[in-house]
mmCIF file of C-alpha atoms in Angstrom:
data_model
loop_
_atom_site.group_PDB
_atom_site.id
_atom_site.type_symbol
_atom_site.label_atom_id
_atom_site.label_comp_id
_atom_site.label_asym_id
_atom_site.label_seq_id
_atom_site.Cartn_x
_atom_site.Cartn_y
_atom_site.Cartn_z
ATOM 1 C CA MET A 7 0.513 -0.237 -0.048
ATOM 2 C CA TRP A 8 2.715 2.840 1.292
ATOM 3 C CA ILE A 9 4.375 1.631 -1.665
ATOM 4 C CA ALA A 10 1.832 2.407 -4.089
ATOM 5 C CA LEU A 11 1.096 5.946 -2.749
ATOM 6 C CA LEU A 12 4.992 6.193 -3.207
ATOM 7 C CA ILE A 13 4.648 5.799 -7.316
ATOM 8 C CA ILE A 14 1.587 7.774 -7.132
ATOM 9 C CA ILE A 15 3.474 10.232 -5.463
ATOM 10 C CA PHE A 16 6.333 10.620 -8.002
ATOM 11 C CA VAL A 17 4.205 9.911 -10.647
ATOM 12 C CA LEU A 18 2.841 13.348 -9.707
ATOM 13 C CA PHE A 19 5.209 15.307 -9.314
ATOM 14 C CA ALA A 20 7.010 13.882 -11.881
ATOM 15 C CA LEU A 21 4.017 15.023 -14.138
ATOM 16 C CA SER A 22 3.838 18.450 -12.666
ATOM 17 C CA PHE A 23 6.656 19.325 -14.442
ATOM 18 C CA THR A 24 5.032 18.274 -17.781
ATOM 19 C CA LYS A 25 5.119 21.810 -20.449
ATOM 20 C CA PHE A 26 3.850 23.156 -23.759
ATOM 21 C CA GLU A 27 4.349 26.271 -25.986
ATOM 22 C CA ILE A 28 2.666 28.022 -28.356
ATOM 23 C CA ARG A 29 4.622 30.623 -29.649
ATOM 24 C CA LYS A 30 3.721 32.889 -32.341
ATOM 25 C CA GLU A 31 6.299 35.760 -34.133
ATOM 26 C CA ILE A 32 5.001 38.955 -36.106
ATOM 27 C CA VAL A 33 7.881 41.817 -36.998
ATOM 28 C CA ILE A 34 5.988 45.594 -36.195
ATOM 29 C CA ASN A 35 6.770 48.789 -38.269
ATOM 30 C CA GLN A 36 7.410 50.579 -33.922
ATOM 31 C CA SER A 37 9.803 50.971 -32.460
ATOM 32 C CA PRO A 38 10.122 48.715 -28.978
ATOM 33 C CA GLU A 39 8.688 52.049 -26.697
ATOM 34 C CA ASN A 40 5.172 51.839 -28.761
ATOM 35 C CA VAL A 41 4.132 48.152 -29.218
ATOM 36 C CA TRP A 42 5.183 47.963 -24.729
ATOM 37 C CA ASN A 43 2.497 50.852 -24.242
ATOM 38 C CA VAL A 44 -0.520 49.281 -26.718
ATOM 39 C CA ILE A 45 0.634 45.897 -24.704
ATOM 40 C CA VAL A 46 0.188 47.384 -21.166
ATOM 41 C CA ASP A 47 -2.642 49.903 -22.583
ATOM 42 C CA PHE A 48 -5.060 47.160 -21.134
ATOM 43 C CA GLN A 49 -8.077 49.838 -21.170
ATOM 44 C CA ASN A 50 -7.528 49.768 -24.611
ATOM 45 C CA TYR A 51 -8.134 46.502 -26.051
ATOM 46 C CA LYS A 52 -11.716 47.274 -26.715
ATOM 47 C CA HIS A 53 -9.962 49.888 -29.565
ATOM 48 C CA TRP A 54 -7.739 46.810 -31.229
ATOM 49 C CA ASN A 55 -8.081 43.200 -29.197
ATOM 50 C CA THR A 56 -11.540 40.940 -30.050
ATOM 51 C CA GLN A 57 -10.190 38.290 -28.704
ATOM 52 C CA LEU A 58 -9.205 39.786 -24.740
ATOM 53 C CA THR A 59 -11.424 42.014 -22.642
ATOM 54 C CA TYR A 60 -10.266 43.756 -19.984
ATOM 55 C CA LEU A 61 -12.453 43.833 -17.354
ATOM 56 C CA GLY A 62 -10.283 45.521 -14.113
ATOM 57 C CA GLY A 63 -7.542 44.367 -12.004
ATOM 58 C CA ASP A 64 -3.903 46.668 -10.989
ATOM 59 C CA ILE A 65 -1.655 47.437 -14.419
ATOM 60 C CA LYS A 66 1.171 47.802 -12.770
ATOM 61 C CA SER A 67 4.429 44.815 -11.337
ATOM 62 C CA ASN A 68 2.887 41.558 -9.620
ATOM 63 C CA GLY A 69 -0.536 43.182 -9.873
ATOM 64 C CA TYR A 70 -3.435 40.917 -10.692
ATOM 65 C CA LEU A 71 -5.772 42.121 -14.437
ATOM 66 C CA HIS A 72 -9.406 40.487 -14.467
ATOM 67 C CA LEU A 73 -9.847 39.676 -17.880
ATOM 68 C CA LYS A 74 -12.194 37.469 -20.373
ATOM 69 C CA LEU A 75 -10.789 35.351 -23.404
ATOM 70 C CA SER A 76 -13.513 35.061 -25.939
ATOM 71 C CA VAL A 77 -11.760 32.112 -28.680
ATOM 72 C CA SER A 78 -13.253 31.285 -31.849
ATOM 73 C CA GLY A 79 -14.958 27.489 -30.835
ATOM 74 C CA THR A 80 -14.748 27.747 -27.397
ATOM 75 C CA ASP A 81 -17.080 29.541 -24.284
ATOM 76 C CA PRO A 82 -15.698 32.522 -22.528
ATOM 77 C CA TYR A 83 -14.710 33.410 -18.569
ATOM 78 C CA GLU A 84 -12.883 34.717 -16.785
ATOM 79 C CA PHE A 85 -9.279 35.090 -14.975
ATOM 80 C CA LYS A 86 -7.719 37.046 -12.834
ATOM 81 C CA PRO A 87 -4.296 36.511 -13.758
ATOM 82 C CA LYS A 88 -0.782 37.663 -11.285
ATOM 83 C CA ILE A 89 1.596 40.142 -13.445
ATOM 84 C CA SER A 90 4.947 37.943 -13.046
ATOM 85 C CA TYR A 91 7.239 40.582 -15.525
ATOM 86 C CA TRP A 92 7.121 43.503 -16.283
ATOM 87 C CA GLU A 93 10.620 44.928 -17.967
ATOM 88 C CA GLU A 94 9.726 47.552 -19.600
ATOM 89 C CA ASN A 95 9.901 47.813 -23.453
ATOM 90 C CA LYS A 96 10.901 44.276 -23.193
ATOM 91 C CA LYS A 97 8.887 41.957 -21.315
ATOM 92 C CA PHE A 98 5.715 41.406 -20.452
ATOM 93 C CA ALA A 99 3.847 38.462 -18.265
ATOM 94 C CA TRP A 100 1.255 37.061 -16.668
ATOM 95 C CA ILE A 101 0.158 33.842 -14.996
ATOM 96 C CA ALA A 102 -2.938 32.264 -14.664
ATOM 97 C CA VAL A 103 -2.460 29.997 -11.929
ATOM 98 C CA THR A 104 -5.970 26.350 -12.698
ATOM 99 C CA GLY A 105 -6.498 25.479 -9.098
ATOM 100 C CA LEU A 106 -3.726 24.066 -6.873
ATOM 101 C CA PRO A 107 0.130 25.174 -8.615
ATOM 102 C CA ARG A 108 1.462 23.443 -10.317
ATOM 103 C CA ILE A 109 -2.111 21.540 -11.656
ATOM 104 C CA PHE A 110 -1.965 23.895 -15.287
ATOM 105 C CA ASP A 111 -1.144 26.911 -15.120
ATOM 106 C CA GLY A 112 -0.828 28.782 -18.311
ATOM 107 C CA GLU A 113 2.522 31.824 -18.095
ATOM 108 C CA HIS A 114 1.574 34.648 -21.389
ATOM 109 C CA PHE A 115 4.107 36.271 -22.389
ATOM 110 C CA PHE A 116 5.097 39.221 -24.310
ATOM 111 C CA GLU A 117 8.745 40.360 -24.816
ATOM 112 C CA LEU A 118 9.618 42.101 -27.227
ATOM 113 C CA LYS A 119 13.403 42.545 -29.250
ATOM 114 C CA ASP A 120 14.342 45.488 -31.612
ATOM 115 C CA LEU A 121 15.155 44.882 -34.554
ATOM 116 C CA GLY A 122 16.232 48.860 -35.731
ATOM 117 C CA ASN A 123 15.529 51.360 -37.317
ATOM 118 C CA ASN A 124 11.893 51.600 -35.813
ATOM 119 C CA THR A 125 10.659 47.704 -36.250
ATOM 120 C CA THR A 126 10.257 45.273 -33.379
ATOM 121 C CA LEU A 127 10.044 41.300 -33.769
ATOM 122 C CA LEU A 128 6.798 40.806 -30.778
ATOM 123 C CA ILE A 129 6.512 37.133 -29.781
ATOM 124 C CA ASN A 130 3.638 36.460 -28.489
ATOM 125 C CA ARG A 131 3.763 32.759 -26.494
ATOM 126 C CA GLU A 132 2.388 31.454 -23.756
ATOM 127 C CA GLU A 133 3.779 28.375 -21.217
ATOM 128 C CA TYR A 134 1.085 26.067 -20.424
ATOM 129 C CA ARG A 135 3.241 23.954 -17.380
ATOM 130 C CA GLY A 136 1.110 21.020 -14.714
ATOM 131 C CA ILE A 137 -0.484 17.697 -13.891
ATOM 132 C CA LEU A 138 -2.815 18.275 -16.577
ATOM 133 C CA SER A 139 -0.289 20.160 -19.843
ATOM 134 C CA MET A 140 0.335 16.972 -21.576
ATOM 135 C CA ILE A 141 -3.530 16.047 -21.252
ATOM 136 C CA ILE A 142 -4.952 19.753 -21.501
ATOM 137 C CA LYS A 143 -2.178 19.966 -24.718
ATOM 138 C CA ASN A 144 -4.306 17.596 -27.259
ATOM 139 C CA LEU A 145 -8.155 19.538 -25.971
ATOM 140 C CA PRO A 146 -9.724 20.987 -29.052
ATOM 141 C CA MET A 147 -9.141 24.328 -27.837
ATOM 142 C CA MET A 148 -5.591 24.121 -28.124
ATOM 143 C CA LYS A 149 -5.752 22.996 -30.957
ATOM 144 C CA ASN A 150 -7.091 26.165 -32.778
ATOM 145 C CA ALA A 151 -5.077 27.861 -29.610
ATOM 146 C CA PRO A 152 -2.457 29.137 -32.362
ATOM 147 C CA ALA A 153 -5.209 30.695 -35.097
ATOM 148 C CA GLY A 154 -6.070 32.788 -31.530
ATOM 149 C CA PHE A 155 -2.369 33.820 -31.396
ATOM 150 C CA GLU A 156 -1.943 35.091 -35.012
ATOM 151 C CA ILE A 157 -5.027 36.765 -35.153
ATOM 152 C CA MET A 158 -4.605 38.263 -31.708
ATOM 153 C CA ASN A 159 -0.897 39.970 -33.445
ATOM 154 C CA LEU A 160 -1.826 41.363 -36.719
ATOM 155 C CA GLU A 161 -4.787 42.777 -34.827
ATOM 156 C CA MET A 162 -2.286 44.575 -32.883
ATOM 157 C CA LYS A 163 -0.115 45.493 -36.259
ATOM 158 C CA ASN A 164 -2.441 46.611 -37.470
ATOM 159 C CA TYR A 165 -3.865 48.443 -34.255
ATOM 160 C CA ILE A 166 0.007 49.664 -33.775
ATOM 161 C CA GLU A 167 1.273 50.662 -37.485
ATOM 162 C CA SER A 168 -2.363 52.821 -37.480
ATOM 163 C CA GLN A 169 -0.716 54.764 -35.068
ATOM 164 C CA LYS A 170 1.473 56.345 -36.374
#
């Protein structure tokens, strides 16, 4: 009995370190500062982002956001992630934890690379981790997620470049 329990605990512990990532990149013809300002301006997401709605929160390092995600093919849902990274003009991220940490966590990153000549590489990615990650990876909603990242990138690019 104890051996079976130890094996289960070991397997769950090992599974808690499994992960997968969705990643999409786009070049935006604006400076990293201008791209950054749009990323952290959640109140104005309604002007360009058809998938993510800002419902409130503290937009600052270690603050919490209240967001609603509406992606094609799934029911909209609200979540309250914590801002996990805030490196001005370079990297912004939030983490959403489902239940207890390492059951199923999603950490969404916006990373900016200055390409010079007033252009920025935007890396829009999410790391999914935890015991349930390999199961959730195969769900239909995850199969559609890369397309959602591409849509968000294009909407952001079009909005930022129209602000010239």
